[in-house]
Amino acid sequence: MNAPQGTPNVNMPGGGKTPQLPGNIMRTPGANGAPTTPGSTATTPGRDTTPAPNNAATPNTTAPNDNATANGNQNTTTNQSISSGEQQMINLVNQSRKQNGLPALQADNELSEIARIKSKDMIDKNYFSHNSPTYGSPFDMLKNFGVSYIKAGENIAGNQTVDKAHEALMNSPGHRQNILSSEYTHIGVGIQKGGQYGNMFTQIFIRK
C-alpha cells in the first residue's frame, strides 16, 4: 500500500521495495532564510506557518536569470533530450490535468535535466529529501542553474515504474496539489535508475 511520508528517509511498512513519498517545503516572497522543513508551509510573505504535509509548492521571488555558482563550480546543463519514461510521466501529469479542466504543462528540457541531476544526487548521496547536500534547496538549485521563475515547486518519489510513481503521487494530497496547480506553466521530470526503490523521480514545476 502506498502511503506518503511526512519525514524523508523513513522506511514504510512492507519493507524493501515499497514506494516512498516525501514531505513538503514551501517559501513565500520575502520569507527569511531557507525554505521551511519538510511538512511545513508558508502562507504569508515573510512568515512561516505549519499546515498540510506532502508537497513542495513554493511561491518565491523571481530568481536572476544567470548561471550562479554552487560549491565553487559553475552549474550548467547539457540540454539532454527528455527520455521516453520522462515523457510518459509528463503525459500522465497532463492527462490528470486535462481530466480536471486544467491546461497542459509545457515540457522543459532544461528543467528535466536539473530534475535528472537531483534524482541522481539522491541516489549517489543516499538521501531522500528536497534539500540536497550538494545543491541546497530546490530554489537554490534553480537559481544556481540560472533558471528564472515566478513560482516553483518540486515533487520527489521512489518507485519501480512511472505508472506506479504517478499513481502514488496523485494519491498524496500535497503532491496532487502540485500536479493539479493552475499556477504552473512548465514541468521538468528527471528519472534515474537506482536506489532502494528501483527508480528515483523528481518533478520540477515552475511558472515563467
XYZ file of N, CA and C in Angstrom:
624
model
N 0.857 -1.195 0.000
C 0.000 0.000 0.000
C 0.882 1.228 0.000
N 0.621 2.146 -0.932
C 1.413 3.370 -0.978
C 0.912 4.356 0.064
N 1.823 4.995 0.759
C 1.433 5.983 1.757
C 2.478 7.070 1.791
N 2.052 8.334 1.833
C 3.025 9.423 1.905
C 3.738 9.418 3.236
N 4.952 9.926 3.233
C 5.739 10.017 4.449
C 5.960 11.479 4.785
N 5.650 11.881 6.005
C 5.878 13.252 6.415
C 7.336 13.562 6.626
N 8.155 12.527 6.815
C 9.578 12.719 7.039
C 10.374 11.892 6.046
N 11.284 12.502 5.273
C 12.071 11.726 4.324
C 12.897 10.642 5.021
N 13.244 9.598 4.238
C 14.126 8.516 4.678
C 13.543 7.628 5.768
N 12.215 7.590 5.879
C 11.580 6.671 6.820
C 11.065 5.482 6.033
N 11.501 4.280 6.376
C 11.030 3.086 5.684
C 9.568 2.840 6.023
N 8.792 2.450 5.001
C 7.374 2.236 5.201
C 7.103 0.773 5.503
N 5.933 0.484 6.117
C 5.561 -0.901 6.370
C 5.574 -1.701 5.078
N 6.010 -2.923 5.155
C 6.054 -3.753 3.956
C 7.472 -3.982 3.489
N 8.422 -3.213 4.015
C 9.833 -3.463 3.775
C 10.340 -3.003 2.440
N 11.500 -3.532 2.114
C 12.368 -3.279 0.992
C 11.943 -2.342 -0.095
N 11.076 -2.789 -1.028
C 10.855 -2.058 -2.258
C 9.582 -1.230 -2.240
N 9.056 -0.914 -1.069
C 7.829 -0.137 -1.010
C 8.103 1.297 -1.453
N 7.271 1.853 -2.358
C 7.478 3.230 -2.798
C 7.418 4.200 -1.633
N 8.107 5.295 -1.776
C 8.148 6.279 -0.708
C 7.913 7.666 -1.277
N 7.198 8.484 -0.536
C 6.962 9.867 -0.906
C 7.446 10.763 0.224
N 7.877 11.973 -0.107
C 8.435 12.854 0.912
C 7.393 13.741 1.561
N 7.856 14.597 2.462
C 7.044 15.670 2.985
C 7.082 16.854 2.036
N 6.882 18.045 2.533
C 6.868 19.178 1.626
C 7.606 20.365 2.190
N 7.930 21.298 1.298
C 8.520 22.564 1.697
C 7.838 23.674 0.931
N 7.730 24.812 1.541
C 7.175 25.982 0.860
C 7.906 27.222 1.326
N 7.967 28.228 0.457
C 8.551 29.512 0.841
C 7.793 30.601 0.106
N 7.522 31.709 0.788
C 6.801 32.805 0.169
C 7.737 33.955 -0.143
N 7.338 34.876 -1.034
C 8.174 36.046 -1.287
C 8.460 36.802 0.000
N 9.698 37.116 0.215
C 10.081 37.883 1.389
C 10.398 37.051 2.606
N 10.190 35.713 2.518
C 10.492 34.873 3.680
C 11.988 34.861 3.925
N 12.368 34.900 5.186
C 13.787 34.949 5.528
C 14.405 33.566 5.495
N 15.610 33.480 4.951
C 16.383 32.254 5.039
C 15.895 31.178 4.103
N 16.275 29.953 4.427
C 15.976 28.799 3.585
C 14.517 28.408 3.741
N 13.985 27.624 2.774
C 12.625 27.122 2.920
C 12.476 26.311 4.202
N 11.233 26.248 4.673
C 10.983 25.556 5.914
C 11.145 24.051 5.737
N 11.177 23.332 6.827
C 11.463 21.897 6.800
C 10.307 21.109 6.214
N 10.588 19.851 5.757
C 9.514 19.028 5.209
C 8.327 18.949 6.146
N 7.108 19.058 5.562
C 5.900 19.023 6.363
C 5.407 20.396 6.744
N 6.072 21.453 6.254
C 5.638 22.797 6.614
C 5.307 23.607 5.377
N 4.700 24.742 5.613
C 4.326 25.622 4.517
C 4.362 27.051 5.005
N 4.257 27.974 4.085
C 4.194 29.381 4.455
C 3.098 30.027 3.650
N 2.235 30.814 4.300
C 1.091 31.389 3.607
C 1.143 32.902 3.525
N 1.931 33.537 4.349
C 2.023 34.988 4.340
C 3.450 35.409 4.049
N 3.655 36.370 3.097
C 5.029 36.788 2.812
C 5.769 37.173 4.086
N 6.948 36.605 4.263
C 7.803 36.992 5.374
C 7.610 36.189 6.644
N 6.615 35.278 6.686
C 6.447 34.498 7.906
C 6.073 33.071 7.555
N 6.391 32.158 8.480
C 6.139 30.745 8.254
C 5.012 30.247 9.143
N 4.179 29.385 8.592
C 3.163 28.700 9.380
C 3.298 27.209 9.103
N 2.506 26.390 9.736
C 2.666 24.939 9.554
C 1.365 24.183 9.365
N 0.801 24.059 8.147
C -0.257 23.070 7.970
C 0.166 21.889 7.132
N -0.528 21.734 5.981
C -0.560 20.481 5.235
C 0.777 19.925 4.812
N 0.975 18.612 5.019
C 2.186 17.951 4.550
C 2.088 17.515 3.101
N 3.215 16.997 2.610
C 3.295 16.161 1.422
C 3.350 16.856 0.083
N 3.797 18.106 -0.031
C 4.122 18.620 -1.351
C 5.156 19.709 -1.247
N 5.618 20.148 -2.387
C 6.593 21.226 -2.399
C 6.121 22.283 -3.365
N 5.037 22.963 -3.024
C 4.517 24.034 -3.865
C 5.048 25.326 -3.305
N 5.802 26.074 -4.094
C 6.620 27.104 -3.498
C 6.558 28.452 -4.186
N 5.692 29.360 -3.694
C 5.776 30.719 -4.183
C 7.154 31.269 -3.855
N 7.732 32.079 -4.727
C 9.085 32.575 -4.478
C 9.305 33.854 -5.243
N 10.320 34.572 -4.853
C 10.724 35.717 -5.623
C 11.385 35.232 -6.905
N 11.384 36.057 -7.930
C 11.973 35.662 -9.197
C 13.476 35.533 -9.064
N 13.995 34.407 -9.518
C 15.435 34.180 -9.454
C 16.115 34.878 -10.614
N 17.333 35.422 -10.431
C 18.042 36.058 -11.528
C 18.364 35.076 -12.623
N 18.286 35.529 -13.861
C 18.498 34.635 -14.998
C 19.955 34.629 -15.420
N 20.826 34.154 -14.501
C 22.225 33.980 -14.849
C 22.729 32.721 -14.171
N 23.839 32.207 -14.611
C 24.392 30.989 -14.029
C 25.238 31.341 -12.819
N 24.621 31.166 -11.633
C 25.364 31.404 -10.400
C 26.234 30.182 -10.130
N 27.040 30.250 -9.079
C 27.900 29.119 -8.761
C 27.498 28.495 -7.442
N 27.722 27.207 -7.337
C 27.484 26.483 -6.091
C 28.698 25.611 -5.842
N 29.144 25.630 -4.582
C 30.313 24.838 -4.199
C 31.525 25.154 -5.069
N 31.582 26.391 -5.559
C 32.744 26.830 -6.311
C 32.741 26.431 -7.763
N 31.717 25.716 -8.229
C 31.680 25.273 -9.610
C 30.473 25.858 -10.320
N 30.672 26.222 -11.595
C 29.557 26.743 -12.358
C 28.645 25.593 -12.762
N 27.343 25.764 -12.549
C 26.395 24.717 -12.895
C 25.886 24.950 -14.301
N 25.951 23.942 -15.114
C 25.420 24.006 -16.468
C 24.662 22.721 -16.753
N 23.754 22.778 -17.712
C 23.031 21.594 -18.133
C 23.449 21.225 -19.537
N 23.221 19.983 -19.904
C 23.645 19.503 -21.224
C 22.512 19.547 -22.245
N 21.297 19.967 -21.806
C 20.123 20.028 -22.676
C 19.830 18.658 -23.294
N 20.034 17.620 -22.506
C 19.755 16.253 -22.956
C 18.271 16.111 -23.258
N 17.943 15.354 -24.299
C 16.548 15.143 -24.664
C 15.804 14.425 -23.545
N 14.512 14.678 -23.459
C 13.675 14.018 -22.475
C 13.539 12.548 -22.853
N 13.744 11.656 -21.891
C 13.670 10.219 -22.160
C 12.220 9.783 -22.341
N 12.034 8.560 -22.834
C 10.675 8.054 -23.043
C 9.926 7.928 -21.713
N 10.625 7.496 -20.652
C 9.992 7.396 -19.345
C 9.601 8.756 -18.793
N 10.479 9.734 -18.971
C 10.186 11.096 -18.511
C 9.012 11.676 -19.295
N 8.979 11.425 -20.611
C 7.856 11.900 -21.419
C 6.560 11.213 -20.999
N 6.655 9.929 -20.660
C 5.478 9.205 -20.189
C 4.923 9.847 -18.923
N 5.806 10.219 -17.989
C 5.338 10.848 -16.755
C 4.732 12.218 -17.031
N 5.344 12.981 -17.925
C 4.781 14.289 -18.293
C 3.400 14.107 -18.907
N 3.254 13.084 -19.763
C 1.952 12.806 -20.376
C 0.907 12.447 -19.324
N 1.305 11.647 -18.327
C 0.377 11.272 -17.258
C -0.036 12.493 -16.441
N 0.921 13.370 -16.166
C 0.605 14.614 -15.455
C -0.407 15.426 -16.249
N -0.163 15.574 -17.539
C -1.059 16.398 -18.356
C -2.413 15.733 -18.576
N -2.467 14.405 -18.605
C -3.759 13.717 -18.675
C -4.572 13.989 -17.413
N -3.898 13.957 -16.261
C -4.586 14.241 -14.997
C -5.067 15.688 -14.968
N -4.266 16.577 -15.494
C -4.672 17.993 -15.536
C -5.878 18.175 -16.460
N -5.860 17.516 -17.616
C -6.980 17.621 -18.563
C -8.268 17.112 -17.934
N -8.164 15.988 -17.196
C -9.337 15.424 -16.527
C -9.920 16.366 -15.483
N -9.103 17.311 -15.031
C -9.548 18.284 -14.016
C -9.712 19.684 -14.599
N -9.838 19.760 -15.919
C -10.121 21.023 -16.579
C -8.979 22.015 -16.576
N -7.748 21.518 -16.509
C -6.578 22.391 -16.450
C -5.768 22.288 -17.737
N -5.079 23.353 -18.127
C -4.239 23.294 -19.330
C -3.004 22.431 -19.105
N -2.490 21.892 -20.177
C -1.278 21.076 -20.105
C -0.085 21.933 -19.715
N 0.850 21.325 -18.992
C 2.123 21.975 -18.700
C 3.065 21.754 -19.879
N 3.870 22.752 -20.171
C 4.845 22.639 -21.257
C 6.099 21.933 -20.756
N 6.499 20.891 -21.469
C 7.732 20.183 -21.109
C 8.928 21.081 -21.350
N 9.842 21.093 -20.399
C 11.003 21.980 -20.456
C 12.272 21.125 -20.315
N 13.066 21.074 -21.370
C 14.273 20.242 -21.362
C 15.248 20.639 -20.264
N 15.408 21.936 -20.037
C 16.353 22.383 -19.012
C 15.898 21.955 -17.624
N 14.595 22.089 -17.345
C 14.077 21.649 -16.055
C 14.240 20.141 -15.887
N 14.034 19.397 -16.978
C 14.198 17.946 -16.898
C 15.640 17.571 -16.598
N 16.580 18.292 -17.174
C 17.986 17.998 -16.901
C 18.319 18.288 -15.434
N 17.798 19.379 -14.895
C 18.023 19.705 -13.486
C 17.375 18.643 -12.591
N 16.160 18.228 -12.955
C 15.468 17.179 -12.194
C 16.246 15.866 -12.246
N 16.838 15.573 -13.393
C 17.647 14.363 -13.566
C 18.868 14.404 -12.646
N 19.499 15.577 -12.589
C 20.671 15.768 -11.727
C 20.282 15.579 -10.259
N 19.098 16.113 -9.877
C 18.635 15.968 -8.487
C 18.380 14.502 -8.154
N 17.715 13.777 -9.073
C 17.444 12.363 -8.825
C 18.743 11.566 -8.660
N 19.707 11.844 -9.505
C 20.996 11.141 -9.434
C 21.726 11.490 -8.144
N 21.637 12.740 -7.737
C 22.287 13.170 -6.498
C 21.705 12.417 -5.306
N 20.382 12.223 -5.300
C 19.760 11.496 -4.191
C 20.244 10.046 -4.147
N 20.439 9.438 -5.318
C 20.940 8.069 -5.365
C 22.408 8.023 -4.939
N 23.210 8.907 -5.520
C 24.655 8.889 -5.250
C 24.982 9.220 -3.799
N 24.209 10.162 -3.202
C 24.498 10.599 -1.832
C 23.626 9.882 -0.800
N 22.782 8.960 -1.291
C 21.970 8.127 -0.403
C 21.101 8.948 0.552
N 20.311 9.855 -0.014
C 19.358 10.618 0.792
C 18.051 10.727 0.026
N 16.992 11.141 0.705
C 15.681 11.315 0.092
C 15.057 12.552 0.702
N 15.288 13.689 0.075
C 14.884 14.961 0.669
C 14.849 16.042 -0.395
N 14.046 17.071 -0.151
C 14.052 18.230 -1.045
C 15.359 19.013 -0.924
N 16.000 18.924 0.222
C 17.239 19.668 0.443
C 18.444 18.779 0.157
N 19.205 19.166 -0.861
C 20.364 18.385 -1.294
C 21.626 18.838 -0.574
N 22.463 17.896 -0.123
C 23.751 18.292 0.457
C 24.684 18.891 -0.579
N 24.394 18.653 -1.849
C 25.221 19.176 -2.938
C 24.712 20.515 -3.459
N 23.394 20.613 -3.664
C 22.818 21.770 -4.364
C 21.932 22.649 -3.496
N 21.671 22.260 -2.258
C 20.807 23.048 -1.394
C 19.338 22.769 -1.680
N 18.499 23.757 -1.427
C 17.062 23.611 -1.633
C 16.742 23.592 -3.131
N 15.524 23.181 -3.515
C 15.142 23.245 -4.923
C 15.277 24.644 -5.507
N 15.050 25.650 -4.668
C 15.093 27.037 -5.130
C 16.533 27.510 -5.320
N 17.411 27.074 -4.414
C 18.846 27.326 -4.602
C 19.317 26.688 -5.904
N 18.864 25.456 -6.126
C 19.308 24.713 -7.303
C 18.867 25.409 -8.587
N 17.599 25.827 -8.639
C 17.106 26.536 -9.828
C 17.897 27.821 -10.059
N 18.132 28.553 -8.983
C 18.891 29.798 -9.105
C 20.304 29.543 -9.608
N 20.940 28.517 -9.044
C 22.322 28.237 -9.406
C 22.478 27.713 -10.828
N 21.400 27.147 -11.369
C 21.417 26.722 -12.768
C 20.878 27.811 -13.698
N 20.626 28.990 -13.159
C 20.246 30.125 -13.986
C 18.810 30.128 -14.465
N 17.907 29.459 -13.727
C 16.503 29.399 -14.133
C 15.732 30.536 -13.480
N 15.068 31.320 -14.299
C 14.237 32.417 -13.813
C 12.791 31.948 -13.724
N 12.117 32.256 -12.632
C 10.741 31.800 -12.453
C 9.996 32.734 -11.519
N 8.670 32.665 -11.576
C 7.817 33.423 -10.670
C 7.433 32.559 -9.473
N 7.141 31.303 -9.748
C 6.759 30.351 -8.701
C 7.341 28.996 -9.073
N 7.724 28.216 -8.070
C 8.322 26.908 -8.345
C 7.931 25.907 -7.276
N 7.921 24.637 -7.650
C 7.629 23.562 -6.716
C 8.330 22.285 -7.140
N 8.439 21.353 -6.224
C 9.118 20.097 -6.503
C 8.381 18.922 -5.860
N 8.228 17.837 -6.614
C 7.800 16.548 -6.081
C 8.948 15.565 -6.252
N 9.179 14.718 -5.263
C 10.150 13.627 -5.411
C 9.492 12.330 -4.965
N 9.883 11.226 -5.595
C 9.329 9.922 -5.231
C 10.295 8.825 -5.620
N 10.192 7.693 -4.932
C 10.924 6.492 -5.292
C 9.927 5.397 -5.612
N 10.089 4.733 -6.759
C 9.137 3.702 -7.144
C 9.736 2.841 -8.239
N 9.044 1.732 -8.563
C 9.573 0.823 -9.572
C 9.253 1.273 -10.990
N 8.076 1.868 -11.210
C 7.651 2.237 -12.557
C 7.074 3.647 -12.583
N 6.989 4.193 -13.786
C 6.396 5.522 -13.974
C 4.937 5.514 -13.552
N 4.173 4.502 -13.997
C 2.745 4.442 -13.671
C 2.509 4.402 -12.170
N 3.298 3.557 -11.478
C 3.128 3.439 -10.029
C 3.546 4.718 -9.311
N 4.595 5.365 -9.798
C 5.035 6.626 -9.191
C 3.964 7.691 -9.353
N 3.393 7.792 -10.547
C 2.347 8.798 -10.787
C 1.123 8.510 -9.927
N 0.738 7.240 -9.841
C -0.422 6.874 -9.024
C -0.189 7.242 -7.561
N 1.011 6.947 -7.064
C 1.318 7.263 -5.665
C 1.292 8.768 -5.423
N 1.844 9.536 -6.356
C 1.844 10.993 -6.204
C 0.420 11.553 -6.234
N -0.408 11.013 -7.134
C -1.784 11.501 -7.231
C -2.615 11.100 -6.006
N -2.213 10.033 -5.321
C -2.925 9.613 -4.114
C -2.459 10.360 -2.864
N -1.459 11.209 -3.013
C -0.957 12.016 -1.900
C -1.450 13.450 -2.099
N -2.277 13.976 -1.183
C -2.925 15.271 -1.415
C -1.968 16.408 -1.773
N -0.836 16.490 -1.081
C 0.081 17.589 -1.349
C 0.741 17.483 -2.711
N 1.176 16.267 -3.074
C 1.796 16.073 -4.383
C 0.775 16.285 -5.489
N -0.444 15.820 -5.262
C -1.536 16.016 -6.210
C -1.782 17.511 -6.424
N -1.662 18.274 -5.344
C -1.860 19.717 -5.432
C -0.847 20.353 -6.384
N 0.398 19.906 -6.318
C 1.403 20.410 -7.254
C 1.039 20.057 -8.695
N 0.690 18.793 -8.913
C 0.388 18.315 -10.258
C -0.812 19.046 -10.845
N -1.803 19.360 -10.011
C -3.031 19.978 -10.493
C -3.099 21.482 -10.217
N -1.973 22.087 -9.911
C -1.974 23.528 -9.651
C -2.149 24.320 -10.948
N -3.031 25.304 -10.903
C -3.220 26.193 -12.058
C -2.136 27.261 -12.119
N -1.277 27.289 -11.107
C -0.248 28.336 -11.014
C 0.967 28.045 -11.893
N 1.160 26.786 -12.291
C 2.370 26.417 -13.023
C 2.141 26.387 -14.528
N 3.205 26.641 -15.277
C 3.132 26.644 -16.743
C 4.085 25.633 -17.381
N 5.155 25.247 -16.672
C 6.178 24.366 -17.240
C 6.527 23.254 -16.251
N 6.976 22.133 -16.799
C 7.372 20.998 -15.968
C 8.648 20.366 -16.514
N 9.462 19.881 -15.603
C 10.601 19.052 -15.959
C 10.560 17.799 -15.109
N 10.818 16.655 -15.714
C 10.835 15.385 -14.993
C 12.194 14.735 -15.197
N 12.798 14.291 -14.105
C 14.076 13.590 -14.178
C 13.981 12.240 -13.496
N 14.250 11.177 -14.242
C 14.188 9.818 -13.701
C 15.572 9.189 -13.796
N 16.015 8.629 -12.685
C 17.289 7.914 -12.659
C 17.078 6.530 -12.057
N 17.671 5.531 -12.691
C 17.566 4.160 -12.186
C 18.541 3.970 -11.026
N 18.066 3.353 -9.951
C 18.928 3.090 -8.816
C 18.240 3.406 -7.506
N 18.940 3.170 -6.417
C 18.371 3.401 -5.096
C 17.507 2.233 -4.656
N 17.083 2.260 -3.416
C 16.384 1.113 -2.833
C 14.985 0.918 -3.386
N 14.445 1.923 -4.101
C 13.092 1.791 -4.635
C 13.079 1.459 -6.121
N 14.248 1.301 -6.720
C 14.334 0.936 -8.123
C 14.601 2.107 -9.036
N 13.819 3.178 -8.884
C 14.000 4.409 -9.666
C 13.722 5.609 -8.776
N 14.418 6.696 -9.046
C 14.188 7.943 -8.334
C 13.580 8.945 -9.311
N 12.502 9.584 -8.874
C 11.760 10.523 -9.695
C 11.798 11.916 -9.080
N 12.089 12.921 -9.896
C 11.978 14.316 -9.470
C 11.125 15.057 -10.488
N 10.122 15.754 -10.000
C 9.311 16.637 -10.837
C 9.558 18.070 -10.398
N 9.865 18.944 -11.338
C 10.042 20.367 -11.050
C 8.970 21.141 -11.812
N 8.262 21.958 -11.100
C 7.195 22.795 -11.679
C 7.595 24.254 -11.562
N 7.377 25.034 -12.595
C 7.593 26.478 -12.470
C 6.510 27.249 -13.228
N 6.363 28.483 -12.844
C 5.595 29.458 -13.617
C 6.582 30.482 -14.128
N 6.630 30.662 -15.441
C 7.556 31.634 -16.020
C 6.908 32.988 -16.143
